[in-house]
Coordinates of C-alpha atoms in Angstrom, one line a residue:
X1 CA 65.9 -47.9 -45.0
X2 CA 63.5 -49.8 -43.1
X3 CA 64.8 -47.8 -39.9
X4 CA 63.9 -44.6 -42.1
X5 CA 60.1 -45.8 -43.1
X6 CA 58.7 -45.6 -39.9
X7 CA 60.2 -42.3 -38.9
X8 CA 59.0 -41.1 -41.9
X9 CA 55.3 -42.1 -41.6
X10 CA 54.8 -39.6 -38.3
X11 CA 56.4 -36.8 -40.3
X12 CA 53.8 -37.1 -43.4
X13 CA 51.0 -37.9 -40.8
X14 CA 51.7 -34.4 -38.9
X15 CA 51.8 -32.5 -42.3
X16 CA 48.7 -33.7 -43.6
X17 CA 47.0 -32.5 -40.1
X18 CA 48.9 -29.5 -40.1
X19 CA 47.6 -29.2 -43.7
X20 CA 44.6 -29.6 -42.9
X21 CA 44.6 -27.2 -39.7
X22 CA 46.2 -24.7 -41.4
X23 CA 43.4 -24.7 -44.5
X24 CA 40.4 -25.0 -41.9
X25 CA 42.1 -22.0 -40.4
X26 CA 42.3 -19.9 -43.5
X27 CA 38.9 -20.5 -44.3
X28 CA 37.9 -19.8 -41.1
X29 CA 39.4 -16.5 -41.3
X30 CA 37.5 -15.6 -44.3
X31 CA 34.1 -16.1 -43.2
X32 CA 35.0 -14.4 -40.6
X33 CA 36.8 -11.4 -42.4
X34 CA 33.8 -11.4 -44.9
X35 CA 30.8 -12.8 -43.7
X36 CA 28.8 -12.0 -46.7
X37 CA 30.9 -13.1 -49.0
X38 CA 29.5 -16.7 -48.1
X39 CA 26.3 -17.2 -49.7
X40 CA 27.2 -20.8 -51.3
X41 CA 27.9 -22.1 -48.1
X42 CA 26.3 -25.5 -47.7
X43 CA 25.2 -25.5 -51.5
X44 CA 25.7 -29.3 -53.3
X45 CA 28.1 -29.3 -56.2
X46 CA 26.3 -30.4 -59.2
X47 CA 29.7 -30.8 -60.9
X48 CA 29.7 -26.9 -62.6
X49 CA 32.3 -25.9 -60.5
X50 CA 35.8 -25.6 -61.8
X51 CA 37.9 -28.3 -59.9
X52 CA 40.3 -26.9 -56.7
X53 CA 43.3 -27.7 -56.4
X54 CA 44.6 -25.5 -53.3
X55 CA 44.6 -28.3 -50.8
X56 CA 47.6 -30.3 -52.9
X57 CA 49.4 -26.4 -53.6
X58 CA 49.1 -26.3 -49.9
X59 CA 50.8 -29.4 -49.5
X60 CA 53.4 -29.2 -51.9
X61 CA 54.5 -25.9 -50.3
X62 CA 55.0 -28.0 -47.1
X63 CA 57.3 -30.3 -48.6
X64 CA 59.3 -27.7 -50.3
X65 CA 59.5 -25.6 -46.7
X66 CA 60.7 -29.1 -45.4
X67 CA 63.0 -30.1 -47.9
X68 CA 64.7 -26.6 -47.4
X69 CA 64.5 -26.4 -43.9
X70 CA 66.5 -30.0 -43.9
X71 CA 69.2 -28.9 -46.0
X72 CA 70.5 -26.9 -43.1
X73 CA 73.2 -28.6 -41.5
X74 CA 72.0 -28.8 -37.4
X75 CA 73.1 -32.1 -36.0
X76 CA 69.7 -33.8 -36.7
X77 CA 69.1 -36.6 -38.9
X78 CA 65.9 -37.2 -41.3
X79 CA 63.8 -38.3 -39.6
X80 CA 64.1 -36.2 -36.2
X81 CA 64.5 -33.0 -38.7
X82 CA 61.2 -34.2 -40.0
X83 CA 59.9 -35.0 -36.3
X84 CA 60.8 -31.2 -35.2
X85 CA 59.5 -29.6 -38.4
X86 CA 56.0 -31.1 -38.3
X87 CA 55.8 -30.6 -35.0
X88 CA 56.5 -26.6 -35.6
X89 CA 53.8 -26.5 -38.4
X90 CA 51.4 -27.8 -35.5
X91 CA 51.9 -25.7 -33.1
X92 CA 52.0 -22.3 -35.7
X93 CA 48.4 -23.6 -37.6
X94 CA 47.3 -24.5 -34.0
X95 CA 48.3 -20.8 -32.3
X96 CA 47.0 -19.0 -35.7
X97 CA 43.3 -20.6 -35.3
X98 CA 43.6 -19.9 -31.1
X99 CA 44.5 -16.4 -32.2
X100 CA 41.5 -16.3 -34.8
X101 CA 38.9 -18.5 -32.3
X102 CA 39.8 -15.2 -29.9
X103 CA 39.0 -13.0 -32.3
X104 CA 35.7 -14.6 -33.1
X105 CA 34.7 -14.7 -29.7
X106 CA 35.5 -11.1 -28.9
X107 CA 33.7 -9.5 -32.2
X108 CA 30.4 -10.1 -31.2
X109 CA 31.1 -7.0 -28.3
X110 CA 31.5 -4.8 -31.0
X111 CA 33.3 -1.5 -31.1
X112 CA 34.4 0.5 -28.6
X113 CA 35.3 4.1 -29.1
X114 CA 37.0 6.9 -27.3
X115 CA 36.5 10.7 -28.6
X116 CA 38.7 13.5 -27.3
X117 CA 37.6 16.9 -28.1
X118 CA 39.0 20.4 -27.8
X119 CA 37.2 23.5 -28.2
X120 CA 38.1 27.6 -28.2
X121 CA 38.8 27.8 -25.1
X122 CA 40.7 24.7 -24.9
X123 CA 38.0 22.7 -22.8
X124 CA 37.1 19.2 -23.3
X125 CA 33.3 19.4 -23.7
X126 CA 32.2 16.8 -25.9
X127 CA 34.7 14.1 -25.3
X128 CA 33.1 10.9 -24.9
X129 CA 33.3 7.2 -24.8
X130 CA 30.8 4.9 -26.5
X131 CA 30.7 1.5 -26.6
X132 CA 28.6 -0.2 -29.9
X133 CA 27.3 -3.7 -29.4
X134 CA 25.8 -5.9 -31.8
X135 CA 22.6 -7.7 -30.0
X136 CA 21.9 -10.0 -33.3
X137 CA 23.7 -9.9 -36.4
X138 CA 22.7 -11.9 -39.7
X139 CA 23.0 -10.8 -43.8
X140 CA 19.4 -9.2 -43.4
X141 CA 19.8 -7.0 -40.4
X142 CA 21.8 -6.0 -36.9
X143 CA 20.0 -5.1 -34.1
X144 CA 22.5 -3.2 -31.7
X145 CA 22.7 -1.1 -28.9
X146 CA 25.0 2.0 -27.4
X147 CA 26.3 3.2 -24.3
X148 CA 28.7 5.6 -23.8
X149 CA 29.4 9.2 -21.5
X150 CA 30.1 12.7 -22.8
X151 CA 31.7 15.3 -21.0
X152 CA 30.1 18.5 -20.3
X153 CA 31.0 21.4 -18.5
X154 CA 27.8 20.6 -16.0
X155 CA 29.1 17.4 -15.3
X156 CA 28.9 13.7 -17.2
X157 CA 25.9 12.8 -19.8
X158 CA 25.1 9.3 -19.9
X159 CA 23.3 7.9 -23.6
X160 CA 21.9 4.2 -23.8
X161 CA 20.4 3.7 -27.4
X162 CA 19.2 1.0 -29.1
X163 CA 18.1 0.5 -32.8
X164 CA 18.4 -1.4 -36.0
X165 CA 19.8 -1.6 -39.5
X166 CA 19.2 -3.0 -42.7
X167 CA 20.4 -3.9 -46.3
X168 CA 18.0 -2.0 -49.3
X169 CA 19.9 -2.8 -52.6
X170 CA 22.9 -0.3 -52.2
X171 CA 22.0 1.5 -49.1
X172 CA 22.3 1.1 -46.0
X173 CA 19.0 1.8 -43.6
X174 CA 18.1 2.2 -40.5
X175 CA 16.4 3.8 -36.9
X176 CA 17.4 4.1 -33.4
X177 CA 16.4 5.8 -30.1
X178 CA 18.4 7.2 -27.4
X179 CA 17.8 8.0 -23.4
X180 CA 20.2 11.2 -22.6
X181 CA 20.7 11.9 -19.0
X182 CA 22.3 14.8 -17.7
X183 CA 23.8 13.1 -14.2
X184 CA 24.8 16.5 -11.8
X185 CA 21.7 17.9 -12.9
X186 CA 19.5 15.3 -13.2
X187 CA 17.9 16.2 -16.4
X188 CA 16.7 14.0 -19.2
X189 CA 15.4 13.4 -22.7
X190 CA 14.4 11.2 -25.4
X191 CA 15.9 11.0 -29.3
X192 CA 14.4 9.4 -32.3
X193 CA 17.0 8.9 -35.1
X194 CA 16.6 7.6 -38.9
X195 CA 19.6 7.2 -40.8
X196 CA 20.6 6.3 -44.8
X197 CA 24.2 5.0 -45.6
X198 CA 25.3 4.4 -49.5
X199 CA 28.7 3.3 -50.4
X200 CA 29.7 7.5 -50.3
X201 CA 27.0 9.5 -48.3
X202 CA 25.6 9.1 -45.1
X203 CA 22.1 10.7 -44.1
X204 CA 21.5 11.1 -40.3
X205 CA 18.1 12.9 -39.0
X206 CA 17.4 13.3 -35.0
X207 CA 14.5 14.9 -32.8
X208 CA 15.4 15.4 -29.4
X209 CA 12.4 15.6 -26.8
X210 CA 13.1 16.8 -23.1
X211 CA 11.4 14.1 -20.3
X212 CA 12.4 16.1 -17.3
X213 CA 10.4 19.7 -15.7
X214 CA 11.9 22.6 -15.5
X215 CA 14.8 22.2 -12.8
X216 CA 16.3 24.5 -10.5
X217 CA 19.5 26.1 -11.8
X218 CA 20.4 29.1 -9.8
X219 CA 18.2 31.3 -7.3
X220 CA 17.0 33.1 -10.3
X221 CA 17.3 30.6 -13.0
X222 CA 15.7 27.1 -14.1
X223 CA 17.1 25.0 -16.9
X224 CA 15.9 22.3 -18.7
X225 CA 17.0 20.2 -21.8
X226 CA 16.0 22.1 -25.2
X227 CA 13.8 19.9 -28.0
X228 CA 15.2 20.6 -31.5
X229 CA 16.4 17.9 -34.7
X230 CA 19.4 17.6 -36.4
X231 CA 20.0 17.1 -40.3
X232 CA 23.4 15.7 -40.9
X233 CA 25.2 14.4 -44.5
X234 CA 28.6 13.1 -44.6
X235 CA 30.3 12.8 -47.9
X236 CA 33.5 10.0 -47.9
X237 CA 35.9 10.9 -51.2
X238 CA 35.8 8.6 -53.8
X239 CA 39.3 9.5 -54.9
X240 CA 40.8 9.6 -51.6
X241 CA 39.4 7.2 -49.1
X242 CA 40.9 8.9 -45.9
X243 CA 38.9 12.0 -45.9
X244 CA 35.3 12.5 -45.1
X245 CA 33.4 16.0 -45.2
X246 CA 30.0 17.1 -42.8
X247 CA 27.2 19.2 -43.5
X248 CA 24.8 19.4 -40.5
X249 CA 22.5 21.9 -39.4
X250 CA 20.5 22.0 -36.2
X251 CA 17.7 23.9 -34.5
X252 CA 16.4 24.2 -30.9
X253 CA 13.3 25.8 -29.7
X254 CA 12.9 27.9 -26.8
X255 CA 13.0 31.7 -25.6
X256 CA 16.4 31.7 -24.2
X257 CA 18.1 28.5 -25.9
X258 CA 22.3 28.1 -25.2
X259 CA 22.8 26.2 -28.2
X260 CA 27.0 26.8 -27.9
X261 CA 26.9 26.5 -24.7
X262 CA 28.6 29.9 -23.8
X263 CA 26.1 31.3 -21.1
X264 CA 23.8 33.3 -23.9
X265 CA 20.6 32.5 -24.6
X266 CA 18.9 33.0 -28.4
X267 CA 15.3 32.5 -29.3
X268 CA 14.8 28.8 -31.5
X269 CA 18.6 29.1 -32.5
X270 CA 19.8 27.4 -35.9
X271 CA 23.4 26.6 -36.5
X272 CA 25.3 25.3 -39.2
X273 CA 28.6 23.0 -39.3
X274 CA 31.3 22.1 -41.6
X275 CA 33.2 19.3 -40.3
X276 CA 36.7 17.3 -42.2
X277 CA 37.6 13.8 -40.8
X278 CA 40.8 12.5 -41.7
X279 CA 41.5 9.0 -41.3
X280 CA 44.7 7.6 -41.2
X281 CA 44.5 4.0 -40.5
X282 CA 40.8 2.6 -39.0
X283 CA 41.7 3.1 -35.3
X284 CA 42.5 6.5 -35.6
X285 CA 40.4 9.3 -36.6
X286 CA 41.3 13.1 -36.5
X287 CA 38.5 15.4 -37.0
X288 CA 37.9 19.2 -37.3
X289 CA 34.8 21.5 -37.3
X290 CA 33.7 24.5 -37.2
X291 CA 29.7 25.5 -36.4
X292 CA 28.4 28.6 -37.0
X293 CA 25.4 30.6 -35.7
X294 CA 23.1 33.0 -37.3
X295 CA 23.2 35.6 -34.3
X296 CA 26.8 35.8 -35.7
X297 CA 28.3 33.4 -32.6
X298 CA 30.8 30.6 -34.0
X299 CA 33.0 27.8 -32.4
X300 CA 35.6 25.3 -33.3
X301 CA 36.1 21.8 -32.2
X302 CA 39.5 19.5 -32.9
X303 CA 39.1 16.5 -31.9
X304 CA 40.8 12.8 -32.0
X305 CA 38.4 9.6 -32.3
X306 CA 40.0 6.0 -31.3
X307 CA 37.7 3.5 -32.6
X308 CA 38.3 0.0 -31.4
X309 CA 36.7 -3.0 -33.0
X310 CA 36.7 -6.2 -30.9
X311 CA 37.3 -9.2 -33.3
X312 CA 39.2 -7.4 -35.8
X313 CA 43.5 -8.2 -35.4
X314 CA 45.3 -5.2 -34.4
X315 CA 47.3 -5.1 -37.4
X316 CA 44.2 -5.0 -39.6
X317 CA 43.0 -1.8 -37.5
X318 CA 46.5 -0.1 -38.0
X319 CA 46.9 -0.7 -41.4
X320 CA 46.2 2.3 -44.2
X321 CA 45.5 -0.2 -46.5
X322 CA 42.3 -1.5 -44.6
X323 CA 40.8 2.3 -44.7
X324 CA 39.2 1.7 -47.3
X325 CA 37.3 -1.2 -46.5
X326 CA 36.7 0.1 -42.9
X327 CA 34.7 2.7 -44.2
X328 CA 32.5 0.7 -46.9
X329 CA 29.1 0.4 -46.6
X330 CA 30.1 -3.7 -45.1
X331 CA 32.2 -2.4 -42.9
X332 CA 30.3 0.2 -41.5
X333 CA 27.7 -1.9 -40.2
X334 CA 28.9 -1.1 -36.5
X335 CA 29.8 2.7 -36.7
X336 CA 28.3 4.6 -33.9
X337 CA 25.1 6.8 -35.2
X338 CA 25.5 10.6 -36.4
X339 CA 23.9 12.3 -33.5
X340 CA 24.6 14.9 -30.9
X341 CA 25.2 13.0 -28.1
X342 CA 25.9 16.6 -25.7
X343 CA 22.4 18.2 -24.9
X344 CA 21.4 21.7 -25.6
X345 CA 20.3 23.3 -22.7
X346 CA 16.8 26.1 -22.4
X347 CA 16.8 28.4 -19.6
X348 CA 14.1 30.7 -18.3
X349 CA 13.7 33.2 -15.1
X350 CA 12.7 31.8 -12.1
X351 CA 10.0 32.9 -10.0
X352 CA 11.3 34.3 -6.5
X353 CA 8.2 36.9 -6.3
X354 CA 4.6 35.1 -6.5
X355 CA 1.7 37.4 -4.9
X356 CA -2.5 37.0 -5.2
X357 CA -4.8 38.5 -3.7
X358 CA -8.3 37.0 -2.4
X359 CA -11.8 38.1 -2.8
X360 CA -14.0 38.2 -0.2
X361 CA -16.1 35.0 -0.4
X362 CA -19.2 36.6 0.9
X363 CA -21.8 39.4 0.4
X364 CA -20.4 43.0 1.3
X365 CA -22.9 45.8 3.2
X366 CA -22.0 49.5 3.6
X367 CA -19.7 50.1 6.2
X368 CA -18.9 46.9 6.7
X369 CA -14.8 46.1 7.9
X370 CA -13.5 43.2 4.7
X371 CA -10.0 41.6 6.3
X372 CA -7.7 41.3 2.8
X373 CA -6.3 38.1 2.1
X374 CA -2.5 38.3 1.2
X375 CA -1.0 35.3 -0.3
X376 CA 2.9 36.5 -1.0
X377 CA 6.1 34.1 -1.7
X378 CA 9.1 36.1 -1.9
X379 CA 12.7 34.8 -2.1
X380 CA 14.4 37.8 -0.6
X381 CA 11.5 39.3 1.6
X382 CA 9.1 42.3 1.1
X383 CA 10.3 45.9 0.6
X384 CA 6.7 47.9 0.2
X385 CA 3.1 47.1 -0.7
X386 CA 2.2 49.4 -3.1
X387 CA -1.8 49.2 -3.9
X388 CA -3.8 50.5 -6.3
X389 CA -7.1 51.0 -7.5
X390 CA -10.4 52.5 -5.4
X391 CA -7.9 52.8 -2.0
X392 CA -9.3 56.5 -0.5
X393 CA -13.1 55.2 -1.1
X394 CA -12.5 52.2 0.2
X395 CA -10.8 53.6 3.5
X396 CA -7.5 51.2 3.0
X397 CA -5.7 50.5 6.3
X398 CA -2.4 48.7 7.1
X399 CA -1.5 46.3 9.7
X400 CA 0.8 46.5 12.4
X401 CA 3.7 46.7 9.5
X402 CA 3.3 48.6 6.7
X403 CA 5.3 45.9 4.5
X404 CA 3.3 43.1 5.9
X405 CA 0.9 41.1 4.0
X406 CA -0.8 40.6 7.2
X407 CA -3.1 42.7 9.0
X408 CA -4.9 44.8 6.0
X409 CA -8.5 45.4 5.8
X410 CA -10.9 48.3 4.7
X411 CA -14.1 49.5 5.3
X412 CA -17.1 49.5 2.4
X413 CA -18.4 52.6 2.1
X414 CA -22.1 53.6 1.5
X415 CA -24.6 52.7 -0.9
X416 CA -24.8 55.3 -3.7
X417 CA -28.2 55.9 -5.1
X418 CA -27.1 58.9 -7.4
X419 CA -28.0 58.8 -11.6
X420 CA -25.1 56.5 -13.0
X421 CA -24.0 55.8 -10.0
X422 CA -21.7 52.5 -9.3
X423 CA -21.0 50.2 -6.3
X424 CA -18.5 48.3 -7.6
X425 CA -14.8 49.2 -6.7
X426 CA -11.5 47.2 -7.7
X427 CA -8.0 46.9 -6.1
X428 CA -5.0 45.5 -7.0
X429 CA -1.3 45.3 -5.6
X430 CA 2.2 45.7 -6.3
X431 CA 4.5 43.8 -4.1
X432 CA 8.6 44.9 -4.3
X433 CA 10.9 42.8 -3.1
X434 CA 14.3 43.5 -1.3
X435 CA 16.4 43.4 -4.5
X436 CA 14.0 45.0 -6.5
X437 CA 12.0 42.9 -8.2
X438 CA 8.4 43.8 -8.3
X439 CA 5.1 41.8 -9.1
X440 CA 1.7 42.9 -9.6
X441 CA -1.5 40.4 -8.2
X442 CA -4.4 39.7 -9.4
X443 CA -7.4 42.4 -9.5
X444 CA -10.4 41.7 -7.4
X445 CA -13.9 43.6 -7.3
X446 CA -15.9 44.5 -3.7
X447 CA -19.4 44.9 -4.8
X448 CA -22.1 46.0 -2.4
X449 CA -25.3 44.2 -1.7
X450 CA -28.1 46.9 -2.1
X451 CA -29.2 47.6 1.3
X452 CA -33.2 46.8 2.2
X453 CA -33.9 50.4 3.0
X454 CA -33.0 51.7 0.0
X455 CA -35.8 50.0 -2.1
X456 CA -38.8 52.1 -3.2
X457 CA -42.4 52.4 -1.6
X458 CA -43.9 50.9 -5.0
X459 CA -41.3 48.1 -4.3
X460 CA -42.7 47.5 -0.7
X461 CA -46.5 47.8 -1.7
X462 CA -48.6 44.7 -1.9
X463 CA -51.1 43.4 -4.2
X464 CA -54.4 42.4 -2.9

């Protein structure tokens, strides 16, 4: 017996700190697991609160796993049975609260998301990767900001957003701002965002502005990124907590506005789309919609969201019963915003035929020889000069080349004296280019200078 005691002394001393590990852990883990659930943290006890007895439940479990555990026939007396099964409590409470510490560490980077999407035609525009971090998190707000890439058939988009949320009774509020920048192309814009989450509906409003000029696309074409908003409300189904439904509608402005991205251009397009998310367990998400325009154009997207949340066990994140809870307004404090991360692009014709035409800076006499002033910038050269206006009166003469801006000139003609008569001629020009294209230039107007000799005696009589 007295061989026994002290054997026996370790064995109680490693379940009492395995006890006490193992109950630190747990409540670790559910501060952790619900961090507003915590409000009486710190408070005194003025001796109101019902007495708790979990620490000796705790404890008696540990005997009764021992005494069980000892009844197994393995070679090993009491006291090195009692040795080894302390020892294993140890090292399980000490790898849980490594595993949970891990967890902790990782979960302020957020969520990271990957969205593969399939169209019509069986491209991927639209798939994208985000990632969602958390820049300060407390029970009044989260501050947080977003980068992630979408594919687009021009090449990669990069968004960087930052913005905030905030509790208001049962809703969830908040505002955010986005930098889109199409990479190939090097074109940009700005979007403002506002957002209003309750426990079953989600309300989402964006205004895209473009930053960037208008950018060379083809020879004949310049593109830029369109300014338009977005109104989106998403519905989650009380009944049935893996589906959500979408109602958005959208609106760009422009003349010639691709707003499905299929090479046609509308003028300030509006679309609608219904979307259905189906959400098996809260890393997976499969979704489904279908936007429709009012010129009659449609499309249809499938796509299939991974949405990672650092922090969180794996287990949790692949379990159906944790759908739920996912999608709560708690636990959607680090979803990604409703916005359309792929830009809608404008277009408009470019200018590959520019012509103007000077007027002679200085007075003009009869019979006088005026040099024209050509200023043309054609893409594909000059077919003809075509002028028009006064030409015979005004004696019109080409250069060396007759579809040469260089070398023109006329001669004024004489002073007309007649009843109604005018000294005041205009020209103008149409330039055609080699594939067609023609412009018309400005219209200037030669006025004459009356000659001296042409004022009257009465004129030329002095006063004495």
């Amino acid at each position: 017996m007295s061989r026994f005691v002290p054997r026996i002394i370790p064995f109680y001393l490693l379940l009492l700190a395995a006890g006490g590990t193992a109950n630190a852990q747990s409540t670790f883990e559910q501060k952790a697991a619900n961090p507003f659930d915590n409000n009486n943290d710190g408070l005194p006890d003025l001796g109101m609160a019902p007495e708790n007895h979990d620490g000796e439940k705790h404890f008696a479990e540990i005997v009764k796993d021992f005494g069980e555990t000892s009844m197994n026939d393995n070679g090993l007396d009491t006291g090195e049975q009692a040795k080894a099964f302390a020892l294993g409590k140890v090292r399980d409470a000490l790898s849980q609260q490594v595993n949970q510490h891990v967890e902790s560490w990782l979960s302020p980077w957020g969520n990271a998301s990957v969205d593969v999407k399939v169209d019509n035609e069986g491209h991927f525009t639209g798939s994208r990767g985000s990632w969602f971090v958390p820049l300060q998190d407390n029970d009044r707000y989260l501050t947080w900001s977003q980068l992630g890439l979408t594919q687009q058939d021009d090449g990669l988009v990069s968004n960087v957003g930052v913005g905030q949320r905030w509790a208001r009774g049962n809703w969830l509020v908040g505002y955010n701002t986005f930098y889109d920048n199409l990479l190939d192309e090097n074109l940009q814009r700005a979007g403002f965002g506002a957002e209003a989450w309750g426990e079953y509906l989600r309300l989402s409003a964006n205004f895209y502005q473009p930053f960037a000029a208008w950018h060379e696309q083809t020879a004949t074409q310049e593109q830029r990124m369109a300014r338009g908003y977005d109104l989106t409300a998403r519905m989650r189904m009380p009944f049935y907590q893996h589906l959500n439904t979408s109602v958005s509608v959208e609106q760009y402005f422009g003349d010639r506005v691709d707003l499905f991205n299929s090479g046609t251009g509308y003028h300030n397009p509006v679309a609608l789309s219904l979307g259905l998310n189906y959400t098996p367990v809260p890393l997976v998400t499969v979704t489904a919609q279908h936007k429709q325009g009012e010129s009659g154009e449609n499309q249809n997207n499938l796509g299939l969201n991974l949405n990672y949340r650092f922090g969180v066990p794996l287990k949790k994140q692949l379990s159906a019963g944790e759908v739920a809870e996912s999608q709560s307004l708690r636990g959607s404090r680090y979803d990604n915003p409703q916005r359309n991360n792929l830009p809608t692009l404008e277009y408009r014709q470019r200018k590959t035929l520019t012509v103007f035409l000077a007027t002679p800076p200085w007075d003009l006499k009869p019979g006088e020889t005026v040099p024209l002033k050509l200023q043309i910038r054609s893409r594909y050269g000059i077919r003809q000069l075509i002028w028009q206006g006064d030409t015979q009166i005004l004696s019109l003469t080409p250069g060396a080349q007759a579809n040469s801006a260089e070398g023109w000139t006329l001669i004024m003609p004489d002073w007309q004296n007649g009843e109604g008569a005018s000294n005041h001629w205009r020209l103008s020009v149409v330039v055609e280019d080699n594939q067609g294209q023609r412009v018309s230039s400005n219209e200037i107007t030669l006025t004459l200078v009356e000659p001296f000799d042409a004022l009257s005696n009465d004129e030329l009589r002095w006063e004495l």
